[in-house]
Coordinates of N, CA and C and ligand atoms in Angstrom, one line a residue:
M1 N 138.9 71.0 99.8 CA 138.2 70.2 100.8 C 137.8 71.1 101.9
H2 N 136.6 71.0 102.4 CA 136.2 71.9 103.4 C 136.6 71.3 104.8
D3 N 136.5 72.2 105.8 CA 136.8 71.7 107.1 C 135.8 70.6 107.5
G4 N 136.3 69.7 108.2 CA 135.5 68.6 108.8 C 135.4 67.4 107.9
M5 N 135.9 67.5 106.6 CA 136.0 66.3 105.8 C 137.4 65.8 105.8
N6 N 137.6 64.6 106.3 CA 138.9 64.1 106.4 C 139.3 63.5 105.1
R7 N 140.6 63.1 105.0 CA 141.1 62.7 103.7 C 140.4 61.4 103.1
R8 N 140.1 60.5 104.0 CA 139.4 59.3 103.5 C 138.0 59.6 103.0
E9 N 137.3 60.5 103.7 CA 136.0 60.9 103.2 C 136.1 61.6 101.9
F10 N 137.1 62.5 101.8 CA 137.3 63.2 100.6 C 137.6 62.3 99.4
M11 N 138.5 61.3 99.6 CA 138.8 60.4 98.6 C 137.6 59.6 98.2
G12 N 136.8 59.2 99.2 CA 135.6 58.5 98.9 C 134.7 59.3 98.0
F13 N 134.5 60.6 98.3 CA 133.7 61.4 97.5 C 134.3 61.6 96.1
A14 N 135.6 61.8 96.0 CA 136.2 62.0 94.7 C 136.0 60.7 93.8
A15 N 136.1 59.6 94.4 CA 135.9 58.3 93.7 C 134.5 58.3 93.2
T16 N 133.6 58.7 94.1 CA 132.1 58.7 93.8 C 131.9 59.6 92.6
A17 N 132.4 60.8 92.7 CA 132.2 61.8 91.6 C 132.7 61.2 90.3
A18 N 133.9 60.6 90.4 CA 134.5 60.1 89.1 C 133.6 59.0 88.5
T19 N 133.0 58.2 89.3 CA 132.1 57.1 88.7 C 130.8 57.7 88.3
V20 N 130.3 58.7 89.0 CA 129.1 59.4 88.5 C 129.4 59.9 87.1
V21 N 130.6 60.5 86.9 CA 131.0 61.0 85.6 C 130.9 59.9 84.6
A22 N 131.4 58.7 85.0 CA 131.3 57.6 84.0 C 129.9 57.1 83.8
G23 N 129.0 57.4 84.7 CA 127.6 57.0 84.5 C 127.4 55.6 84.7
A24 N 128.4 54.9 85.2 CA 128.3 53.4 85.3 C 128.0 53.0 86.7
A25 N 128.5 53.8 87.7 CA 128.3 53.3 89.1 C 128.4 54.5 90.0
V26 N 127.6 54.5 91.0 CA 127.6 55.6 92.0 C 128.7 55.3 93.0
L27 N 128.9 54.0 93.2 CA 130.0 53.6 94.2 C 131.3 53.4 93.4
G28 N 132.3 54.0 93.9 CA 133.6 53.9 93.2 C 134.5 52.8 93.7
P29 N 135.7 52.7 93.2 CA 136.6 51.7 93.6 C 137.4 52.0 94.9
A30 N 137.0 53.0 95.6 CA 137.7 53.3 96.8 C 137.6 52.2 97.8
A31 N 138.6 52.0 98.6 CA 138.6 50.9 99.6 C 137.4 51.1 100.5
P32 N 136.7 50.0 100.8 CA 135.6 50.1 101.7 C 136.0 50.6 103.1
A33 N 135.1 51.4 103.7 CA 135.5 51.8 105.1 C 135.6 50.6 106.0
F34 N 134.8 49.6 105.8 CA 134.9 48.4 106.5 C 134.9 47.2 105.5
A35 N 135.8 46.3 105.7 CA 136.0 45.2 104.8 C 134.7 44.5 104.5
A36 N 133.8 44.4 105.6 CA 132.6 43.6 105.4 C 131.6 44.3 104.6
D37 N 131.7 45.6 104.4 CA 130.7 46.3 103.6 C 131.0 46.3 102.1
A38 N 130.1 45.6 101.4 CA 130.2 45.6 99.9 C 130.0 47.0 99.3
F39 N 129.1 47.7 100.0 CA 128.7 49.1 99.5 C 128.7 50.1 100.6
P40 N 130.0 50.6 100.9 CA 130.1 51.6 101.9 C 129.3 52.9 101.4
A41 N 128.6 53.5 102.3 CA 127.9 54.7 102.0 C 128.9 55.8 101.7
P42 N 128.8 56.4 100.5 CA 129.7 57.5 100.2 C 129.5 58.7 101.1
A43 N 130.6 59.4 101.4 CA 130.4 60.6 102.3 C 129.5 61.6 101.7
L44 N 128.9 62.4 102.5 CA 128.1 63.5 102.1 C 129.1 64.5 101.4
P45 N 128.7 65.0 100.2 CA 129.7 65.9 99.5 C 129.8 67.3 100.0
Y46 N 129.2 67.6 101.2 CA 129.3 68.9 101.8 C 129.0 68.7 103.3
A47 N 129.2 69.7 104.1 CA 128.9 69.6 105.5 C 127.3 69.6 105.7
E48 N 126.9 69.0 106.8 CA 125.5 68.8 107.1 C 124.7 70.1 107.0
N49 N 125.4 71.2 107.4 CA 124.7 72.5 107.5 C 124.9 73.4 106.2
A50 N 125.6 72.8 105.2 CA 125.9 73.5 104.0 C 124.7 73.9 103.1
L51 N 123.6 73.2 103.3 CA 122.5 73.5 102.4 C 121.5 74.5 103.1
E52 N 121.8 75.0 104.3 CA 121.0 75.9 105.0 C 121.0 77.3 104.3
P53 N 119.9 78.0 104.3 CA 118.7 77.8 105.0 C 117.7 77.0 104.2
V54 N 118.0 76.5 103.0 CA 117.0 75.8 102.2 C 116.6 74.5 102.8
I55 N 117.7 73.7 103.2 CA 117.4 72.5 103.9 C 118.3 72.5 105.1
S56 N 117.7 72.3 106.3 CA 118.4 72.5 107.5 C 119.4 71.4 107.8
A57 N 120.3 71.7 108.7 CA 121.3 70.7 109.1 C 120.5 69.6 109.8
R58 N 119.5 69.9 110.5 CA 118.7 68.9 111.2 C 118.1 67.9 110.2
T59 N 117.5 68.4 109.1 CA 117.0 67.5 108.1 C 118.1 66.6 107.5
V60 N 119.2 67.2 107.2 CA 120.3 66.5 106.6 C 120.9 65.4 107.6
S61 N 120.9 65.8 108.8 CA 121.4 64.9 109.9 C 120.6 63.6 109.9
F62 N 119.3 63.8 109.9 CA 118.5 62.6 109.8 C 118.5 61.9 108.5
H63 N 118.4 62.7 107.4 CA 118.2 62.2 106.1 C 119.4 61.4 105.6
Y64 N 120.6 62.0 105.9 CA 121.8 61.3 105.5 C 122.3 60.4 106.6
G65 N 122.3 60.9 107.8 CA 122.9 60.1 108.9 C 122.1 59.0 109.4
K66 N 120.8 59.0 109.2 CA 119.9 57.9 109.6 C 119.3 57.2 108.4
H67 N 118.5 57.9 107.6 CA 117.8 57.2 106.5 C 118.8 56.6 105.4
T68 N 119.7 57.5 104.9 CA 120.6 57.0 103.9 C 121.5 55.9 104.5
A69 N 122.0 56.1 105.7 CA 122.8 55.1 106.3 C 122.1 53.8 106.5
A70 N 120.8 53.8 106.8 CA 120.1 52.6 107.1 C 119.9 51.8 105.8
Y71 N 119.6 52.6 104.7 CA 119.5 51.9 103.4 C 120.7 51.1 103.0
Y72 N 121.9 51.8 103.2 CA 123.2 51.1 102.9 C 123.4 50.0 103.9
A73 N 123.1 50.2 105.1 CA 123.4 49.1 106.1 C 122.5 47.9 105.8
N74 N 121.3 48.1 105.4 CA 120.4 47.0 105.1 C 120.8 46.3 103.8
T75 N 121.3 47.1 102.9 CA 121.8 46.5 101.6 C 123.0 45.6 101.9
N76 N 123.9 46.2 102.7 CA 125.1 45.4 103.0 C 124.8 44.1 103.7
K77 N 123.9 44.2 104.6 CA 123.5 43.0 105.4 C 122.9 41.9 104.4
A78 N 122.1 42.4 103.5 CA 121.4 41.5 102.6 C 122.4 40.8 101.6
V79 N 123.4 41.5 101.2 CA 124.3 40.9 100.1 C 125.5 40.2 100.7
A80 N 125.7 40.4 102.0 CA 126.9 39.8 102.7 C 127.0 38.3 102.4
G81 N 128.1 37.9 101.9 CA 128.3 36.4 101.7 C 127.6 35.9 100.5
T82 N 127.0 36.7 99.7 CA 126.4 36.3 98.5 C 127.2 36.8 97.3
P83 N 126.9 36.2 96.1 CA 127.6 36.7 94.9 C 127.3 38.2 94.6
M84 N 126.2 38.7 95.1 CA 125.8 40.1 94.9 C 126.8 41.1 95.5
A85 N 127.5 40.6 96.5 CA 128.5 41.5 97.1 C 129.6 41.9 96.2
A86 N 129.8 41.2 95.1 CA 130.8 41.5 94.1 C 130.2 42.3 92.9
M87 N 128.9 42.5 92.9 CA 128.3 43.3 91.8 C 128.4 44.8 92.1
K88 N 128.2 45.5 91.0 CA 128.0 47.0 91.2 C 126.6 47.2 91.8
L89 N 126.4 48.2 92.5 CA 125.1 48.5 93.1 C 124.0 48.5 92.0
E90 N 124.2 49.1 90.9 CA 123.2 49.2 89.8 C 122.8 47.8 89.4
E91 N 123.8 46.9 89.4 CA 123.5 45.5 89.0 C 122.6 44.8 90.0
V92 N 122.9 45.1 91.3 CA 122.0 44.5 92.3 C 120.6 45.0 92.2
I93 N 120.5 46.3 91.9 CA 119.1 46.9 91.8 C 118.4 46.2 90.6
K94 N 119.1 46.1 89.5 CA 118.4 45.6 88.3 C 118.1 44.1 88.4
S95 N 119.0 43.4 89.1 CA 118.7 41.9 89.3 C 117.6 41.6 90.3
A96 N 117.4 42.6 91.2 CA 116.3 42.4 92.2 C 115.0 42.9 91.8
A97 N 115.0 43.8 90.8 CA 113.8 44.5 90.4 C 112.8 43.5 89.9
G98 N 111.5 43.7 90.3 CA 110.4 42.9 89.8 C 110.4 41.5 90.4
D99 N 111.3 41.2 91.3 CA 111.3 39.8 92.0 C 110.7 40.0 93.4
P100 N 109.5 39.5 93.6 CA 108.8 39.7 94.9 C 109.7 39.1 96.0
A101 N 110.4 38.1 95.8 CA 111.3 37.5 96.8 C 112.4 38.4 97.2
K102 N 112.8 39.4 96.3 CA 113.9 40.3 96.6 C 113.4 41.7 96.8
A103 N 112.2 41.9 97.2 CA 111.6 43.2 97.3 C 112.4 44.1 98.3
A104 N 112.7 43.5 99.5 CA 113.4 44.2 100.5 C 114.8 44.6 100.0
L105 N 115.5 43.7 99.4 CA 116.8 44.0 98.8 C 116.7 45.2 97.8
F106 N 115.7 45.0 96.9 CA 115.5 46.1 95.9 C 115.3 47.4 96.5
N107 N 114.4 47.4 97.5 CA 114.0 48.7 98.1 C 115.3 49.4 98.7
N108 N 116.0 48.6 99.5 CA 117.2 49.2 100.2 C 118.3 49.5 99.2
A109 N 118.6 48.7 98.2 CA 119.6 49.0 97.2 C 119.3 50.2 96.4
A110 N 118.0 50.2 95.9 CA 117.6 51.4 95.1 C 117.6 52.6 95.9
Q111 N 117.1 52.6 97.1 CA 117.1 53.8 98.0 C 118.6 54.2 98.3
S112 N 119.5 53.3 98.4 CA 120.9 53.7 98.6 C 121.4 54.5 97.4
W113 N 121.1 53.9 96.2 CA 121.6 54.6 95.0 C 120.9 55.9 94.8
N114 N 119.5 55.9 95.0 CA 118.8 57.1 94.8 C 119.2 58.3 95.7
H115 N 119.5 57.9 97.0 CA 119.9 59.0 97.9 C 121.3 59.5 97.6
T116 N 122.3 58.6 97.2 CA 123.6 59.2 96.9 C 123.5 60.1 95.6
F117 N 122.6 59.7 94.7 CA 122.4 60.6 93.5 C 121.7 61.9 93.9
Y118 N 120.8 61.8 94.8 CA 120.1 63.0 95.3 C 121.1 64.0 95.9
W119 N 122.0 63.5 96.8 CA 123.0 64.3 97.5 C 123.9 65.0 96.4
A120 N 124.3 64.2 95.4 CA 125.2 64.7 94.4 C 124.5 65.7 93.5
G121 N 123.2 65.8 93.5 CA 122.4 66.7 92.7 C 122.2 68.0 93.3
M122 N 122.8 68.3 94.5 CA 122.6 69.5 95.2 C 124.0 70.1 95.5
K123 N 124.1 71.4 95.7 CA 125.3 72.0 96.2 C 125.0 73.3 96.9
P124 N 125.8 73.7 97.8 CA 125.6 75.0 98.4 C 125.7 76.1 97.4
G125 N 124.8 77.0 97.3 CA 124.8 78.1 96.3 C 124.4 77.6 94.9
G126 N 123.8 76.5 94.8 CA 123.4 76.0 93.5 C 122.1 76.6 93.1
G127 N 121.4 76.0 92.1 CA 120.2 76.5 91.6 C 120.3 77.4 90.5
G128 N 119.1 77.7 89.9 CA 119.1 78.6 88.7 C 119.4 77.9 87.4
P129 N 119.6 78.7 86.4 CA 119.8 78.1 85.0 C 121.0 77.2 85.0
P130 N 121.0 76.2 84.1 CA 122.1 75.2 84.0 C 123.2 75.8 83.1
P131 N 124.4 75.2 83.1 CA 125.4 75.5 82.1 C 124.9 75.2 80.7
A132 N 125.6 75.8 79.7 CA 125.1 75.7 78.3 C 124.9 74.2 77.8
K133 N 125.8 73.3 78.2 CA 125.6 71.9 77.8 C 124.3 71.4 78.2
V134 N 123.9 71.6 79.5 CA 122.6 71.1 80.0 C 121.5 71.9 79.4
A135 N 121.6 73.2 79.3 CA 120.6 74.1 78.8 C 120.2 73.6 77.3
D136 N 121.2 73.4 76.5 CA 121.0 73.0 75.1 C 120.3 71.6 75.1
A137 N 120.7 70.7 75.9 CA 120.1 69.4 75.9 C 118.6 69.5 76.4
L138 N 118.3 70.3 77.4 CA 117.0 70.5 77.8 C 116.1 71.2 76.8
K139 N 116.7 72.2 76.1 CA 116.0 72.9 75.1 C 115.6 71.9 73.9
A140 N 116.6 71.1 73.6 CA 116.3 70.1 72.5 C 115.1 69.1 72.9
A141 N 115.1 68.8 74.2 CA 114.1 67.8 74.6 C 112.7 68.4 75.0
F142 N 112.8 69.6 75.6 CA 111.5 70.2 76.1 C 111.1 71.5 75.4
G143 N 112.0 72.1 74.6 CA 111.7 73.3 74.0 C 112.4 74.5 74.7
S144 N 112.5 74.3 76.0 CA 113.3 75.4 76.8 C 113.6 74.8 78.1
Y145 N 114.6 75.4 78.7 CA 115.0 75.1 80.1 C 113.8 75.3 81.1
E146 N 113.1 76.4 80.9 CA 112.0 76.7 81.8 C 110.9 75.6 81.7
T147 N 110.6 75.1 80.5 CA 109.6 74.0 80.4 C 110.1 72.7 81.1
A148 N 111.4 72.4 80.9 CA 112.0 71.2 81.5 C 111.8 71.3 83.0
V149 N 112.2 72.4 83.6 CA 112.1 72.6 85.1 C 110.7 72.6 85.5
A150 N 109.8 73.1 84.7 CA 108.4 73.1 85.1 C 107.8 71.7 85.1
Q151 N 108.2 70.9 84.1 CA 107.8 69.5 84.1 C 108.4 68.7 85.2
L152 N 109.6 69.0 85.6 CA 110.2 68.3 86.7 C 109.5 68.6 88.0
A153 N 109.3 69.9 88.2 CA 108.6 70.4 89.4 C 107.2 69.8 89.5
E154 N 106.5 69.7 88.3 CA 105.2 69.1 88.3 C 105.2 67.7 88.7
A155 N 106.2 66.9 88.2 CA 106.4 65.5 88.6 C 106.6 65.4 90.1
A156 N 107.4 66.3 90.6 CA 107.7 66.3 92.1 C 106.5 66.6 92.9
K157 N 105.7 67.5 92.4 CA 104.5 67.9 93.2 C 103.4 66.9 93.1
T158 N 103.3 66.2 92.0 CA 102.1 65.3 91.8 C 102.4 63.9 92.1
Q159 N 103.7 63.5 92.5 CA 103.9 62.2 92.9 C 103.1 61.9 94.2
F160 N 102.2 61.0 94.1 CA 101.3 60.7 95.2 C 102.0 59.9 96.3
G161 N 102.2 60.4 97.4 CA 102.9 59.7 98.5 C 104.4 59.7 98.3
S162 N 105.1 58.8 98.8 CA 106.6 58.8 98.8 C 107.1 58.5 97.4
G163 N 108.2 59.1 97.1 CA 108.8 58.8 95.8 C 109.8 59.8 95.4
W164 N 110.0 59.9 94.1 CA 111.1 60.7 93.5 C 110.6 61.3 92.2
A165 N 111.2 62.5 91.9 CA 111.0 63.1 90.6 C 112.4 63.1 89.9
W166 N 112.4 62.9 88.6 CA 113.6 62.7 87.8 C 113.6 63.5 86.5
L167 N 114.9 63.9 86.1 CA 115.2 64.1 84.7 C 116.0 62.9 84.3
A168 N 115.7 62.2 83.3 CA 116.4 61.0 82.9 C 116.5 61.0 81.3
K169 N 117.6 60.4 80.9 CA 117.9 60.3 79.5 C 117.7 58.9 79.0
G170 N 117.0 58.8 77.8 CA 116.8 57.5 77.2 C 117.0 57.5 75.7
P171 N 116.6 56.5 75.0 CA 116.8 56.5 73.6 C 116.0 57.6 72.9
D172 N 114.9 58.0 73.5 CA 114.0 59.0 72.9 C 114.4 60.4 73.5
G173 N 115.5 60.5 74.1 CA 115.9 61.9 74.7 C 115.6 62.0 76.1
I174 N 115.6 63.2 76.6 CA 115.5 63.5 78.1 C 114.0 63.7 78.4
K175 N 113.6 63.1 79.5 CA 112.2 63.3 79.9 C 112.1 63.5 81.4
A176 N 111.1 64.1 81.9 CA 110.8 64.3 83.3 C 109.8 63.1 83.7
L177 N 110.1 62.5 84.8 CA 109.2 61.4 85.3 C 109.2 61.4 86.8
K178 N 108.2 60.6 87.3 CA 108.1 60.4 88.7 C 108.1 58.9 89.0
T179 N 108.6 58.5 90.2 CA 108.5 57.1 90.6 C 108.1 57.0 92.0
G180 N 107.4 55.9 92.4 CA 107.0 55.7 93.7 C 108.0 55.0 94.6
N181 N 108.0 55.3 95.9 CA 108.8 54.6 96.8 C 110.3 54.5 96.4
A182 N 110.8 53.3 96.2 CA 112.2 53.2 95.8 C 112.5 53.1 94.3
E183 N 111.4 53.1 93.6 CA 111.5 52.9 92.1 C 112.5 53.9 91.5
T184 N 113.2 53.4 90.5 CA 114.2 54.3 89.8 C 114.2 54.1 88.3
P185 N 114.5 55.1 87.6 CA 114.5 55.0 86.1 C 115.6 54.0 85.6
L186 N 116.5 53.6 86.5 CA 117.5 52.7 86.1 C 116.9 51.4 85.6
T187 N 115.8 51.0 86.2 CA 115.1 49.7 85.8 C 114.3 49.9 84.5
Q188 N 114.2 51.1 84.0 CA 113.5 51.4 82.8 C 114.5 51.5 81.6
G189 N 115.8 51.3 81.9 CA 116.8 51.5 80.9 C 117.2 52.9 80.7
L190 N 116.8 53.8 81.6 CA 117.1 55.2 81.5 C 118.3 55.6 82.3
T191 N 119.0 56.7 81.9 CA 120.1 57.2 82.7 C 119.6 58.4 83.5
P192 N 119.5 58.3 84.8 CA 119.1 59.5 85.6 C 120.1 60.6 85.4
L193 N 119.6 61.8 85.3 CA 120.4 63.0 85.3 C 120.3 63.9 86.5
L194 N 119.1 63.8 87.1 CA 118.8 64.6 88.3 C 117.6 64.0 89.0
T195 N 117.6 64.1 90.4 CA 116.5 63.6 91.1 C 116.1 64.5 92.3
I196 N 114.9 64.6 92.6 CA 114.4 65.3 93.8 C 113.6 64.2 94.6
D197 N 114.1 64.1 95.9 CA 113.5 63.2 96.8 C 112.2 63.9 97.3
V198 N 111.1 63.2 97.1 CA 109.8 63.8 97.7 C 109.2 63.0 98.7
W199 N 110.0 62.1 99.3 CA 109.5 61.4 100.6 C 109.4 62.5 101.6
E200 N 108.4 62.4 102.5 CA 108.2 63.5 103.5 C 109.5 63.7 104.4
H201 N 110.3 62.7 104.6 CA 111.4 62.8 105.4 C 112.4 63.8 104.8
A202 N 112.3 64.1 103.5 CA 113.2 65.0 102.8 C 112.9 66.5 103.2
Y203 N 111.7 66.7 103.5 CA 111.3 68.2 103.6 C 110.4 68.5 104.8
Y204 N 109.9 67.5 105.5 CA 108.8 67.8 106.5 C 109.3 68.7 107.7
L205 N 110.5 68.4 108.1 CA 111.0 69.2 109.3 C 111.1 70.7 108.9
D206 N 111.4 71.0 107.6 CA 111.6 72.4 107.2 C 110.4 73.0 106.5
Y207 N 109.6 72.2 105.8 CA 108.5 72.7 105.0 C 107.1 72.1 105.4
Q208 N 107.1 71.2 106.3 CA 105.9 70.5 106.7 C 105.2 70.0 105.5
N209 N 103.9 70.4 105.3 CA 103.1 69.9 104.1 C 103.4 70.7 102.8
R210 N 104.3 71.7 102.9 CA 104.4 72.5 101.7 C 105.5 71.9 100.7
R211 N 105.2 70.8 100.2 CA 106.1 70.2 99.2 C 106.4 71.1 98.0
P212 N 105.5 71.8 97.5 CA 105.8 72.7 96.4 C 106.9 73.8 96.7
D213 N 106.9 74.2 98.0 CA 107.9 75.2 98.4 C 109.3 74.6 98.4
Y214 N 109.3 73.3 98.9 CA 110.6 72.6 99.0 C 111.1 72.4 97.5
V215 N 110.2 72.0 96.7 CA 110.6 71.7 95.3 C 111.1 73.0 94.6
A216 N 110.4 74.1 94.8 CA 110.8 75.4 94.2 C 112.2 75.8 94.8
A217 N 112.4 75.6 96.1 CA 113.7 76.0 96.7 C 114.8 75.1 96.2
F218 N 114.5 73.9 96.1 CA 115.6 72.9 95.5 C 116.0 73.4 94.2
L219 N 115.1 73.8 93.3 CA 115.4 74.2 91.9 C 116.1 75.6 91.9
D220 N 115.6 76.4 92.7 CA 116.1 77.8 92.7 C 117.4 78.0 93.4
K221 N 117.7 77.2 94.4 CA 118.8 77.5 95.3 C 119.8 76.3 95.5
L222 N 119.5 75.1 95.1 CA 120.4 74.0 95.5 C 120.8 73.1 94.3
V223 N 120.0 73.1 93.2 CA 120.3 72.1 92.2 C 121.7 72.3 91.6
N224 N 122.4 71.1 91.5 CA 123.8 71.1 91.0 C 123.8 70.6 89.6
W225 N 123.7 71.5 88.6 CA 123.5 71.0 87.3 C 124.8 70.4 86.7
E226 N 125.9 70.6 87.4 CA 127.2 70.0 87.0 C 127.1 68.4 87.0
T227 N 126.3 67.9 88.0 CA 126.1 66.4 88.0 C 125.4 66.0 86.7
A228 N 124.4 66.7 86.3 CA 123.7 66.3 85.1 C 124.6 66.5 83.9
A229 N 125.4 67.6 83.9 CA 126.3 67.9 82.7 C 127.3 66.7 82.5
K230 N 127.8 66.2 83.6 CA 128.8 65.1 83.5 C 128.1 63.8 83.0
L231 N 126.8 63.7 83.1 CA 126.2 62.4 82.7 C 125.6 62.5 81.3
L232 N 125.6 63.7 80.7 CA 125.1 63.9 79.3 C 126.1 63.4 78.3
Ligands
LIG301 MN1 115.0 60.2 101.3

């Protein structure tokens, strides 16, 4: 555990990692930080400045401390006192998907899940080729690791406006796809393996309009393939 992460935060992250492993829930059984919060925001799995110089501490400070926090806060507010407070976050997302009356809840719950998954998909000193388990799976689905990464990068670069690029596993194998706004492969019956946030708030302070540079840096220097390996 690094300096600056207290025991409660570490235990929260450990529980999160364990449930990501299970592939069933991003939020674990750890005791909520506040009893009123059905979905406490998991701690960032590294220090705010740990992704520098690829992603600045300033970007992470806003992106985790403000954006991610707000999505969780809005979700908690929406489910408080309802049966949804007892659901898993994935269940809230799936139950709200496609219901115009629950659009705000869907957006905030899905963005909460998407962001926690995004943070777990990076690590200081990450990037580059994946471990054999992931490399083999990507080779089986795309022909090569290089093709898989190229298709993921293309999805990230061509998502028009705000959204996400993904590697996700389904009945037909692993594929690269993009989603707009808060949309997630979870509602398509797919299991996300990796995501890149391509909302401008993810990269604009560091890369301005150069989204392709952010995407390339994410893949070369930050991607945490262990998260994908645990979900295969
Ligand atoms: Mn974001």
